[in-house]
Tab-separated table of C-alpha atoms in Angstrom:
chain	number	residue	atom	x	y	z
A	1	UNK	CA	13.101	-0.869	15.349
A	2	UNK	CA	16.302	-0.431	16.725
A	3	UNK	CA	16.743	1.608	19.983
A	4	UNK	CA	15.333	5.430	19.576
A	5	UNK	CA	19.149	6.780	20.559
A	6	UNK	CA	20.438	4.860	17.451
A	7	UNK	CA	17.316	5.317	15.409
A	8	UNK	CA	17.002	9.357	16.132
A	9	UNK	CA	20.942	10.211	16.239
A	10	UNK	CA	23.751	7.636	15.003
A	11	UNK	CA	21.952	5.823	12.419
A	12	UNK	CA	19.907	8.770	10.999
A	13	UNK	CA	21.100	11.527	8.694
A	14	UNK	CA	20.846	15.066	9.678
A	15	UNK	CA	22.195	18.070	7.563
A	16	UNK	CA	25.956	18.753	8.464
A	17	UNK	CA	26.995	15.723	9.851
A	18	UNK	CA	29.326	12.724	8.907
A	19	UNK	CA	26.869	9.194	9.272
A	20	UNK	CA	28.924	5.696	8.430
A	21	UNK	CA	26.528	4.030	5.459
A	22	UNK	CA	26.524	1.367	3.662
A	23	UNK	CA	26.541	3.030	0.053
A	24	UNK	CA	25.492	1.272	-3.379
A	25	UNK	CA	26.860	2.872	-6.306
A	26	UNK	CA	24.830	2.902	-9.428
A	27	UNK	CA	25.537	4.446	-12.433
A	28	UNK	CA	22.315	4.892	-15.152
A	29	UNK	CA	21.499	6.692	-18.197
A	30	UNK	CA	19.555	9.779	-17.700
A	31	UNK	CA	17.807	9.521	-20.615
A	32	UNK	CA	16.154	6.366	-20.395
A	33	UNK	CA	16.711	5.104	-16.452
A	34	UNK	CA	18.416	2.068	-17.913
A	35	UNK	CA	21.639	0.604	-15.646
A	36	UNK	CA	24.549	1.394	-17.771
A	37	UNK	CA	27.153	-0.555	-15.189
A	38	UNK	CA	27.466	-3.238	-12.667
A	39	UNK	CA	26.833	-1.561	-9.347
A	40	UNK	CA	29.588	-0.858	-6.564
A	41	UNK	CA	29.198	-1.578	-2.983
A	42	UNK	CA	31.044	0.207	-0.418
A	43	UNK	CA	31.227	1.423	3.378
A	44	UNK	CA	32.264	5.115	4.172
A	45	UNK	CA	30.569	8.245	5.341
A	46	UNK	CA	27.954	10.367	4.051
A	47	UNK	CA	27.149	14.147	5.114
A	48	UNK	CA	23.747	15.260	4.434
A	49	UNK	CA	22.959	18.569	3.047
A	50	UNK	CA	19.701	18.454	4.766
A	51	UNK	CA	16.579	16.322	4.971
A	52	UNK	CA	13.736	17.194	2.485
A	53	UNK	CA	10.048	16.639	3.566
A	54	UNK	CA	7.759	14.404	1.019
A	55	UNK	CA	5.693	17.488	0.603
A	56	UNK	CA	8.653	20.052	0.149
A	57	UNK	CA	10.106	17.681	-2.309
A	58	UNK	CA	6.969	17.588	-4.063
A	59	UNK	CA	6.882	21.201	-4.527
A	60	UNK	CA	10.520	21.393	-5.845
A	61	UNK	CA	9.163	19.233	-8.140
A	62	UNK	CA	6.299	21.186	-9.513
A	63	UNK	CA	7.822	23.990	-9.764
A	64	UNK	CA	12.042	23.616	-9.783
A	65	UNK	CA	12.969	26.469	-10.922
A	66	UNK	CA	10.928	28.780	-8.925
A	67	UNK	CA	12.453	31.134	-6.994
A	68	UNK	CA	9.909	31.049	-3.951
A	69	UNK	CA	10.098	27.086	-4.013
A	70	UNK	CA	14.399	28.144	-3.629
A	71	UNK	CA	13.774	30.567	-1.183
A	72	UNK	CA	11.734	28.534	1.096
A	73	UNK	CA	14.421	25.366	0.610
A	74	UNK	CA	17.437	27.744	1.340
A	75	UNK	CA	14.745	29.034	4.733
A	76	UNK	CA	14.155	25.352	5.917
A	77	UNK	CA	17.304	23.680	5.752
A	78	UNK	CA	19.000	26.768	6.632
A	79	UNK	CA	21.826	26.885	3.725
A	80	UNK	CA	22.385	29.472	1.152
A	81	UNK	CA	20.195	29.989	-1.933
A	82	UNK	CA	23.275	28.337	-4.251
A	83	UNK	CA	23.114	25.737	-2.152
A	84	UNK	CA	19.141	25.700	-2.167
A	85	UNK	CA	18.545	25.768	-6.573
A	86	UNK	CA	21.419	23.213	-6.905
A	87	UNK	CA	19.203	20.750	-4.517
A	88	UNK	CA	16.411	21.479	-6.469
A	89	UNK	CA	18.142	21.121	-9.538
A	90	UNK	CA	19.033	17.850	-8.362
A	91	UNK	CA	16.154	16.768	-7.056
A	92	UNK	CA	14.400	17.586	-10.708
A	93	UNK	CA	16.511	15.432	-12.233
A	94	UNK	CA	16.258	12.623	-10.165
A	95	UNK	CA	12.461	12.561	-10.641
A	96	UNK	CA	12.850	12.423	-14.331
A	97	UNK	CA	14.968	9.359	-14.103
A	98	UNK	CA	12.433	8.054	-11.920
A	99	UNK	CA	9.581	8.442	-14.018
A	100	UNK	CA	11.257	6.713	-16.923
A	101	UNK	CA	11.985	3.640	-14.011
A	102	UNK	CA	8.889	3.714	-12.862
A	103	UNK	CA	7.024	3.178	-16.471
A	104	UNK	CA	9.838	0.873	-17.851
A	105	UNK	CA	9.345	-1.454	-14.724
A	106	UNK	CA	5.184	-0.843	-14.966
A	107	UNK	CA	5.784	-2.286	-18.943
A	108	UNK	CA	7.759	-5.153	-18.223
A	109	UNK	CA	5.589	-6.167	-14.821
A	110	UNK	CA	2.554	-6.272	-17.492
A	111	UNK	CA	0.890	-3.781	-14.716
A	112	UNK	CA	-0.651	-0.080	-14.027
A	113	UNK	CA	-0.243	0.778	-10.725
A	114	UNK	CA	0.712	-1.364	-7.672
A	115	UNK	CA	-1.682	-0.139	-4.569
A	116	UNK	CA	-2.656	-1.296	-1.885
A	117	UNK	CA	-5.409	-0.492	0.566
A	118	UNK	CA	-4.854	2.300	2.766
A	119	UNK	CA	-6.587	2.763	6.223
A	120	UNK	CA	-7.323	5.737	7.524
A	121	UNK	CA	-5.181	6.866	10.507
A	122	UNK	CA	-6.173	8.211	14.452
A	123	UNK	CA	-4.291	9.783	16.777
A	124	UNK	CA	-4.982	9.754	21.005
A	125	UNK	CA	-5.032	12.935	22.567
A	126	UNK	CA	-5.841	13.281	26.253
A	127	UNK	CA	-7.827	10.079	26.184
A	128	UNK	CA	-9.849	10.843	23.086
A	129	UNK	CA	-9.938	9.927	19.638
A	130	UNK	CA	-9.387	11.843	16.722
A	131	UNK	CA	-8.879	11.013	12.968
A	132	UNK	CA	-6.607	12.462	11.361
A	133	UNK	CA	-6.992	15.169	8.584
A	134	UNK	CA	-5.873	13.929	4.868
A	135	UNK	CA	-2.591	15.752	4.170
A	136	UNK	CA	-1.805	16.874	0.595
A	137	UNK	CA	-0.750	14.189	-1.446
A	138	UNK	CA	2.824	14.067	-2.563
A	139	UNK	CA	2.914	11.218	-4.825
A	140	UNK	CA	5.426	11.870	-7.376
A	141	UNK	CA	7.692	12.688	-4.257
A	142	UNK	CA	6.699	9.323	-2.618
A	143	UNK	CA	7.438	7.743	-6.271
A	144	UNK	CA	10.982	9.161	-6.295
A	145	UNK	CA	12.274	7.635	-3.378
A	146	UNK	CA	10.068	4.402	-4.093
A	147	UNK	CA	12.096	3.884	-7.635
A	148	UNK	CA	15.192	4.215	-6.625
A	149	UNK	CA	14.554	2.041	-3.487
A	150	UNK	CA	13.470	-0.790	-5.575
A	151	UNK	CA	15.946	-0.300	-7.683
A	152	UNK	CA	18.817	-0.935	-5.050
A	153	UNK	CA	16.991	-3.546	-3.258
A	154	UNK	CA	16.823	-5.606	-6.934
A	155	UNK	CA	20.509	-5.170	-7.322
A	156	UNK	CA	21.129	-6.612	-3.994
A	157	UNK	CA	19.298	-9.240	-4.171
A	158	UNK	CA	21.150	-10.184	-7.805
A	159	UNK	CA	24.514	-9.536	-6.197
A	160	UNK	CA	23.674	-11.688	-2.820
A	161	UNK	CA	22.233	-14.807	-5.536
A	162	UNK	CA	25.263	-14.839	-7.399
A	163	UNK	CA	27.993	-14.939	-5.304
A	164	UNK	CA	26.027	-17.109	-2.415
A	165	UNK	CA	23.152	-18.830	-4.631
A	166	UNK	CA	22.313	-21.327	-1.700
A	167	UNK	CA	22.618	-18.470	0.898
A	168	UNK	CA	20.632	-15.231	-0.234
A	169	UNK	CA	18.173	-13.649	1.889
A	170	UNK	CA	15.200	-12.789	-0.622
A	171	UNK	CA	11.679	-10.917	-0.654
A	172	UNK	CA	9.302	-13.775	-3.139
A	173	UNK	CA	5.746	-13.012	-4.162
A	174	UNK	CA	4.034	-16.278	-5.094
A	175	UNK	CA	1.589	-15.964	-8.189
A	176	UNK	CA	-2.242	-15.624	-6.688
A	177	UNK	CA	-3.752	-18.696	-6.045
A	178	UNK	CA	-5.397	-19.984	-8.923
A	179	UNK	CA	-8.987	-20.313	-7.666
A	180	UNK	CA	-8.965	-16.832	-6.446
A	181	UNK	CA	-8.269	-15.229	-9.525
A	182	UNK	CA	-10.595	-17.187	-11.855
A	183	UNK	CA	-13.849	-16.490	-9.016
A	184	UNK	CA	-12.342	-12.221	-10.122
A	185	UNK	CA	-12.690	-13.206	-13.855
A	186	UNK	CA	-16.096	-14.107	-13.290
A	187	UNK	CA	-16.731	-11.064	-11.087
A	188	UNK	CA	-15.449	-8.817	-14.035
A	189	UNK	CA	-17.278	-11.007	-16.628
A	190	UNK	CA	-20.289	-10.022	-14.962
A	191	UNK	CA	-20.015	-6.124	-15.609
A	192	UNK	CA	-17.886	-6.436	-19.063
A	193	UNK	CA	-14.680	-6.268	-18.280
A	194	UNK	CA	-13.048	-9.204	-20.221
A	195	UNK	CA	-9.427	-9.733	-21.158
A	196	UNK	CA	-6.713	-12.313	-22.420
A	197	UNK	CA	-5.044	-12.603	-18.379
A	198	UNK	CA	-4.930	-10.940	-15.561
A	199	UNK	CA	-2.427	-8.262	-16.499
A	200	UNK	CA	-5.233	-7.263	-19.629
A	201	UNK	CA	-7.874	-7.362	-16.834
A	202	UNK	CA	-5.749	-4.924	-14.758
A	203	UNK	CA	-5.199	-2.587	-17.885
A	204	UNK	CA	-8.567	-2.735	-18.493
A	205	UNK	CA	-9.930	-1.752	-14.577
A	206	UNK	CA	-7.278	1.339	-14.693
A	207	UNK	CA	-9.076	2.662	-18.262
A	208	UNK	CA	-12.252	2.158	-16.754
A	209	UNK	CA	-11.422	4.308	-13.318
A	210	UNK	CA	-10.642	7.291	-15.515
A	211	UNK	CA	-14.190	6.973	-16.815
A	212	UNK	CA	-16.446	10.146	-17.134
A	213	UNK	CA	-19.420	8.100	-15.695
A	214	UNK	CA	-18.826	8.118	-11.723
A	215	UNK	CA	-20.704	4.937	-10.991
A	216	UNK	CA	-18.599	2.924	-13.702
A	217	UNK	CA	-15.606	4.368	-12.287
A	218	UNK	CA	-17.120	3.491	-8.678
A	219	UNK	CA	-17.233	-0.045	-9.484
A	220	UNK	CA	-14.161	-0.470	-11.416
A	221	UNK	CA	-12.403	1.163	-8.500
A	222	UNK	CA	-13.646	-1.873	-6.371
A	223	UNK	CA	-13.030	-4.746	-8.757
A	224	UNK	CA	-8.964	-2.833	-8.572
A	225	UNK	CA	-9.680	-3.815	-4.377
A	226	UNK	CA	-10.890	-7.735	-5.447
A	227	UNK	CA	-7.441	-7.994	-7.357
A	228	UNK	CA	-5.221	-6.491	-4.834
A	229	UNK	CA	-7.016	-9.039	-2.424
A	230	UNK	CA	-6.080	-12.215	-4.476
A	231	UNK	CA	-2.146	-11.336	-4.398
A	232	UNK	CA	-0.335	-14.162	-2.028
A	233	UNK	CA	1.562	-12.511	0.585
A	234	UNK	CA	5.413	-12.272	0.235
A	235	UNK	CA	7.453	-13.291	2.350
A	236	UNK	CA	11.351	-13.657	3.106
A	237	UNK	CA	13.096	-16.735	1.821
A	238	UNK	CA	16.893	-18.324	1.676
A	239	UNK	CA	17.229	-18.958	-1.721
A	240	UNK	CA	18.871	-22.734	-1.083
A	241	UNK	CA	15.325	-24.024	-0.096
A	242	UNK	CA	13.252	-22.704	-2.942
A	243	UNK	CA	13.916	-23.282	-6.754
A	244	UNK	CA	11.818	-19.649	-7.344
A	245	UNK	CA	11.723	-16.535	-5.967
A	246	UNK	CA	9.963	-14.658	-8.002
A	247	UNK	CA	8.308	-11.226	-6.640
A	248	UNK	CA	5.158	-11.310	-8.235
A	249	UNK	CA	3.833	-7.895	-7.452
A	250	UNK	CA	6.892	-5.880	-8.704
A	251	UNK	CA	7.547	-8.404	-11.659
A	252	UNK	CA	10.925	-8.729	-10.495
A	253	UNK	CA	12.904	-12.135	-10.673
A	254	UNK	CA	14.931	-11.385	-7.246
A	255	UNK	CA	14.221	-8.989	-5.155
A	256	UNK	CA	15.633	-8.291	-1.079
A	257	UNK	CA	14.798	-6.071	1.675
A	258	UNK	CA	18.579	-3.435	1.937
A	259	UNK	CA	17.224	-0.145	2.342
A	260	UNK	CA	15.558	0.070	5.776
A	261	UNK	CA	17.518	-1.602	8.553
A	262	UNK	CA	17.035	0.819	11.213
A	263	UNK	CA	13.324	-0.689	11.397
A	264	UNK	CA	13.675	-4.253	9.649
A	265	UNK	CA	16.022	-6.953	10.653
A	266	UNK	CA	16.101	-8.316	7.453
A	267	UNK	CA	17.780	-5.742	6.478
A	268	UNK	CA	20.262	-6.188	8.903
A	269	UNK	CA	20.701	-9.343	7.881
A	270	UNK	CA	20.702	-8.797	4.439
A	271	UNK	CA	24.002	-5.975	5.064
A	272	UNK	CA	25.667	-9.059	6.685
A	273	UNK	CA	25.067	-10.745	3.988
A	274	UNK	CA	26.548	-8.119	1.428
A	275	UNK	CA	29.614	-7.349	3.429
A	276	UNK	CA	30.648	-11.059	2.602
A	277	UNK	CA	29.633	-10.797	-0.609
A	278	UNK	CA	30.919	-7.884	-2.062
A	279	UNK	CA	33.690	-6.402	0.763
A	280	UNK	CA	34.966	-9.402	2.087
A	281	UNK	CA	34.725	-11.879	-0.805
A	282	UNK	CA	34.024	-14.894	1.870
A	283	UNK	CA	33.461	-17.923	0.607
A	284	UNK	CA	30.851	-18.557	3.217
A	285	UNK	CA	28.827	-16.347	4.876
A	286	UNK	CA	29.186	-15.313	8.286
A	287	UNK	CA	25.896	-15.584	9.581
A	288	UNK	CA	25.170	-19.376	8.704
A	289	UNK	CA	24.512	-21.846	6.319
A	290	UNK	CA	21.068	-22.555	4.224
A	291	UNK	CA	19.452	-23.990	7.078
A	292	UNK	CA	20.075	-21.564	10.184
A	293	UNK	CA	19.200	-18.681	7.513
A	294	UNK	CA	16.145	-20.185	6.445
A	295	UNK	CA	15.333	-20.827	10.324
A	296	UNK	CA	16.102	-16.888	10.455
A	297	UNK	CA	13.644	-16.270	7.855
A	298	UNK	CA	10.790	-18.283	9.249
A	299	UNK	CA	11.396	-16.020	12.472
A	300	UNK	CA	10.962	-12.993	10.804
A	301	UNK	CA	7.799	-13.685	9.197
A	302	UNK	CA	6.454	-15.062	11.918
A	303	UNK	CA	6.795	-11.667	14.097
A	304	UNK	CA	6.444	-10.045	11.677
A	305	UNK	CA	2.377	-11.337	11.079
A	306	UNK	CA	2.271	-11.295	14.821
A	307	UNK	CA	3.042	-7.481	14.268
A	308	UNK	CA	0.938	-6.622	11.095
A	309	UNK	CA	-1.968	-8.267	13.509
A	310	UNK	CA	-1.368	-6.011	16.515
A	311	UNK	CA	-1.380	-3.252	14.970
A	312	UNK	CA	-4.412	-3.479	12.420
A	313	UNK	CA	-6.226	-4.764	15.879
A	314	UNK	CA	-5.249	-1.678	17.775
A	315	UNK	CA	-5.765	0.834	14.880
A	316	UNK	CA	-9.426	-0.804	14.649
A	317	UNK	CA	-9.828	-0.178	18.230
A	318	UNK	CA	-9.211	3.463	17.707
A	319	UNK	CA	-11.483	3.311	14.847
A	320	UNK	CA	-14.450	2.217	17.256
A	321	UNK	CA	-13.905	4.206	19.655
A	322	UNK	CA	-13.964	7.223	17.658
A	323	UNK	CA	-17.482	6.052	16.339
A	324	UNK	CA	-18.338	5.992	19.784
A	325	UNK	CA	-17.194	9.121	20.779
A	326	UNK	CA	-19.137	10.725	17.869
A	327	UNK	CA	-22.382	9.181	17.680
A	328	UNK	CA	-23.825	11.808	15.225
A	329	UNK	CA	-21.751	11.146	12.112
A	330	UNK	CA	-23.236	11.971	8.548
A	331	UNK	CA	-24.034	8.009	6.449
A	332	UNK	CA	-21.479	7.062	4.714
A	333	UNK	CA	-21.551	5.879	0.981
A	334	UNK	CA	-20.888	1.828	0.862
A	335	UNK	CA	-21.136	-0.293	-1.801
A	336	UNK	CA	-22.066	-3.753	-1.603
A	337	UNK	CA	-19.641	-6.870	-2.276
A	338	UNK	CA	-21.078	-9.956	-1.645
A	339	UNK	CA	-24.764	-10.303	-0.664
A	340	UNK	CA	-27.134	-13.676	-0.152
A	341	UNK	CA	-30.056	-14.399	1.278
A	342	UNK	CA	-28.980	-14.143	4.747
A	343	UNK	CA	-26.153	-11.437	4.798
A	344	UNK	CA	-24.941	-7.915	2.685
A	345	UNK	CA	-21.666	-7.668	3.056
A	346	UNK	CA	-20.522	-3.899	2.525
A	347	UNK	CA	-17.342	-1.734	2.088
A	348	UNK	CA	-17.085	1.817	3.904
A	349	UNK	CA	-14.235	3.241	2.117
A	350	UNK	CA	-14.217	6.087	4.133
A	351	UNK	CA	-13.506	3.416	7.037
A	352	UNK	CA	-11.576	1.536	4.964
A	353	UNK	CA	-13.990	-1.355	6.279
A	354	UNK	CA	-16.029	-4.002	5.570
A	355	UNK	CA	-19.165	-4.246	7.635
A	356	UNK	CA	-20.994	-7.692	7.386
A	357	UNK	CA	-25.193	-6.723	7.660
A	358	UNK	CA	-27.715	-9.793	8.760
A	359	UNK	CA	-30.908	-9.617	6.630
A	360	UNK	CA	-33.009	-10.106	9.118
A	361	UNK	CA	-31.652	-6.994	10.812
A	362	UNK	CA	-32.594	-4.324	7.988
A	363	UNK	CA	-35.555	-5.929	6.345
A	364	UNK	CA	-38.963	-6.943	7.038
A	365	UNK	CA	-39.298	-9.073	4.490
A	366	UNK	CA	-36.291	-9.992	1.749
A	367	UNK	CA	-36.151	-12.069	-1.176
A	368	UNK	CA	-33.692	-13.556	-2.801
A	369	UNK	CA	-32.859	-14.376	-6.602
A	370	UNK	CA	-29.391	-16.775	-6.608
A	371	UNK	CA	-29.813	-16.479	-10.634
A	372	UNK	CA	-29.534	-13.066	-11.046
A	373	UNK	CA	-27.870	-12.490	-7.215
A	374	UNK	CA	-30.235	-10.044	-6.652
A	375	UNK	CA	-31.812	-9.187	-3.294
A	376	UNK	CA	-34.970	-7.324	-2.495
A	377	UNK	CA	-35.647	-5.080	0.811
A	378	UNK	CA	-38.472	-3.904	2.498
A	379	UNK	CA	-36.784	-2.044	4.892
A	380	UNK	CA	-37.772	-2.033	8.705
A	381	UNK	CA	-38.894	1.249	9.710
A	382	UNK	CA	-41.786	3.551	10.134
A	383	UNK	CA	-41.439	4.023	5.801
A	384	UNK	CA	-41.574	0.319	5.016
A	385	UNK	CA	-39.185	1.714	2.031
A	386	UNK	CA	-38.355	-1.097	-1.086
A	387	UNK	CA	-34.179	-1.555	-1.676
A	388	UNK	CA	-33.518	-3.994	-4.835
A	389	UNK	CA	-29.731	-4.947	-4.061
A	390	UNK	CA	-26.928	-6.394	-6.110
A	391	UNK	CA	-23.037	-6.639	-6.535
A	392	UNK	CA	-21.292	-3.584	-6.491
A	393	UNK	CA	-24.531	-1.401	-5.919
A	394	UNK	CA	-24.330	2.064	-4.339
A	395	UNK	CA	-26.036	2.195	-0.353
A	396	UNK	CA	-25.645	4.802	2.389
A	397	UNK	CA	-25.393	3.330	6.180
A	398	UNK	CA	-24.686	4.477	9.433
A	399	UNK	CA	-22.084	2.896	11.115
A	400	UNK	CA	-21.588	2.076	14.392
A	401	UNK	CA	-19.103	0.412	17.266
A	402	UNK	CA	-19.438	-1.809	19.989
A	403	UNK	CA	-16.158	-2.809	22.455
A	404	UNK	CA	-18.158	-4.487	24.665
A	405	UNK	CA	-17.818	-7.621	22.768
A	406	UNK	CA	-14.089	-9.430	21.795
A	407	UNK	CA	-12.806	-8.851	18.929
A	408	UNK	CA	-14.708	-5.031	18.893
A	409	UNK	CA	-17.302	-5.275	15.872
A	410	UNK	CA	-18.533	-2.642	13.978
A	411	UNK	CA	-22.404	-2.300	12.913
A	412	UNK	CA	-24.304	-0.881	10.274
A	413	UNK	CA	-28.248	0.620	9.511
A	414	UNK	CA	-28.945	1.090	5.985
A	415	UNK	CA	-30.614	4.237	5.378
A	416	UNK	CA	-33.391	4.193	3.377
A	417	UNK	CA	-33.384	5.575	-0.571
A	418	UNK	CA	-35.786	8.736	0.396
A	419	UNK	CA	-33.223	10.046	2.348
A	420	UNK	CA	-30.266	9.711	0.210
A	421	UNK	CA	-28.669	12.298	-2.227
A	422	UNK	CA	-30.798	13.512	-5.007
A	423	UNK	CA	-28.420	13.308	-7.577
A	424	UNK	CA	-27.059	9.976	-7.978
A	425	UNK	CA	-24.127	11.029	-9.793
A	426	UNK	CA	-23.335	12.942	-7.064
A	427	UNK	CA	-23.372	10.185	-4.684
A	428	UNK	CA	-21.239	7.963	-7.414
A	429	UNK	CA	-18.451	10.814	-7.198
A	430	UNK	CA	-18.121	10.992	-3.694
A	431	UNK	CA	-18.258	6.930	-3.337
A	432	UNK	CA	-15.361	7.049	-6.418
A	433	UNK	CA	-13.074	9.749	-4.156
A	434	UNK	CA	-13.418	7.888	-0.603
A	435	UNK	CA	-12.252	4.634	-2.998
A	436	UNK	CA	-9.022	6.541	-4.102
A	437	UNK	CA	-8.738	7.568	-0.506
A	438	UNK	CA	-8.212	4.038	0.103
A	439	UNK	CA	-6.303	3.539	-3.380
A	440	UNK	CA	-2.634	4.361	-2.847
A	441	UNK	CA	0.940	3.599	-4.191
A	442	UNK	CA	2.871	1.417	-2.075
């Protein structure tokens, strides 16, 4: 991030005032999303007539041409109520372009949805913990600004490769490792979902997540989790050391980081980059040639792991300590994916963890099938209860924290079948929602 003065004032927009930017012109066809025109770069000012929250967006558009949803834009950014239903005029159309982007670039990805796994968020307050509530979900507000994002970021990137096709700073996606995905064929084989590739596969998972049945909509839901986990990372990349730079994800042949340089230095890099391009017509770019930008991009990835790995450490801190700090949390649903003779290994969606469990631990005596990967219980405790365990089953656990120990590790009791809910559909439903908690758009 760049310094908070810059971040909060100078390099931020705020309704009513003049902010230099760095402006990409695009002109498309309303009716289909399509690019009708090569786009224009350019450097100038912008003033803002005010700064939209996801969720007020969201409401403008449900309902656009309400007069509430009007009145309460015209109250929070303080303007007229002209000014307030020609925003949300705007605004209305904008998300129709972007929902005939965001299927025509769905169609030629050969995907559904692109998510990722979502963890759930704490907060410190006066030295304790808290979690924080689940705010109302503003998704086609989030997809908006999402579209059009990727859609200037692509045209970039295309701009940046042909004028300086040794020199481009670029975003690539590497196709999953091959081994990964066939071991998720055979996971789907196992519970009938077969298909041609893995974009069939995909199609297949999202059909099955809409199901009526909550347990087959449960386990679909996880096999979506399995094929977000085989996706190679992506990474930045000068285009003069690679011969590809494909962004597998996003199905996208190029693809750069523009939009966000007050947090990324990519991007900063990346404006250098265009001013030579398209402004300055340089022969050469400023900044270096193929080998001190490809030294650059090596940096960034680098701290930028290092960074990813702080911070999921010190949100799983919080997440411990919160456990700790409330000791008499309901079970939580899990469901189990892996298991052998000496281990279950378990995801808590609502943790957005997996907890490995020892055998030994949770059972008096176990046995295990390798055949049909089953596992039978007799759970320790005064019942001396039977489990019969296998991929993808449904379990309820209590889950526990330790920091005593480096890295902090989280712990969990399997509670036994008398005591969970009496309607197993029931159970399947609230498994399926925690998993969509975790499901999200990114």
């Amino acid at each position: 991030m760049l310094p908070r003065k810059l971040c909060d004032n100078l390099c931020s927009l705020h309704g009513g005032k003049d902010r230099p930017c760095f402006s990409v012109v695009i002109q498309l066809c309303e009716r289909t999303g399509t690019v009708l025109a090569p786009p224009r770069f350019t450097l100038g000012r912008m003033r803002s007539a005010g700064k939209l929250t996801y969720e007020l967006a969201q409401r403008i558009i449900d309902s656009p041409d309400s007069a509430t949803v009007q009145d309460h834009v015209a109250s929070f950014l303080e303007t007229s109520t002209a000014v307030a239903t020609c925003l949300c005029g705007a605004v209305d159309r904008l998300h129709h372009v972007a929902v005939k982007m965001r299927a025509s670039r769905m169609c030629l990805a050969g995907r559904q949805e692109e998510r990722g796994l979502e963890q759930p968020r704490y907060f410190v307050d006066q030295g304790t913990v808290h979690k924080c509530e689940d705010e109302k979900q503003s998704a086609e507000a989030h997809h908006l600004i999402e579209e059009f994002m990727l859609l200037t970021n692509r045209l970039v990137a295309e701009k940046l490769i042909q004028v300086y096709p040794e020199h481009a700073i670029v975003r690539a996606q590497p196709p999953p490792e091959e081994r990964r995905i066939k071991q998720f064929l055979r996971d789907c084989e196992v519970y009938g979902v077969t298909g041609e590739d893995e974009a069939s596969i995909a199609a297949a998972l999202a059909a099955r997540t809409r199901s009526e049945d909550p347990e087959e909509a449960m386990r679909a839901l996880v096999l979506q989790l399995q094929l977000i986990r085989c996706s190679s990372p992506a990474e930045y990349v000068c285009t003069g050391t690679l011969t590809s730079w494909k962004h597998t994800s996003l199905g996208f042949e190029s693809y750069t980081h523009f939009t966000s340089p007050i947090r990324r230095y990519a991007d900063l890099l990346v404006h250098r980059l265009l001013i030579d391009a398209a402004l300055l017509e340089s022969p050469v770019p400023s900044i270096g040639d193929t080998a001190v930008i490809a030294e650059h991009c090596r940096s960034i990835n680098s701290r930028a792991k290092r960074a990813k790995w702080a911070q999921r450490d010190a949100e799983f801190v919080c997440m411990c300590q919160f456990l700790l700090q409330n000791p008499n949390l309901d079970p939580e649903p899990a469901v189990v994916l892996g298991l052998g003779e000496k281990y279950i290994s378990l995801l808590v969606p609502s943790l957005g963890e997996e907890v490995q469990v020892l055998v030994a631990d949770c059972s008096s005596e176990h046995t295990w099938d390798p055949t049909a990967r089953k596992l039978s219980l007799e759970l320790k405790g005064d019942s001396d209860e039977g489990l019969v365990l296998g991929p993808l089953d449904l379990v309820l656990v209590r889950v526990s924290a330790t920091l005593s120990t480096y890295p902090p590790q989280l712990t969990a009791i399997m509670v036994p079948p008398s005591m969970w809910p009496h309607s197993g559909l029931k159970f399947a439903r609230k498994l399926s929602d925690e998993l969509l908690d975790l499901i999200d758009s990114n």
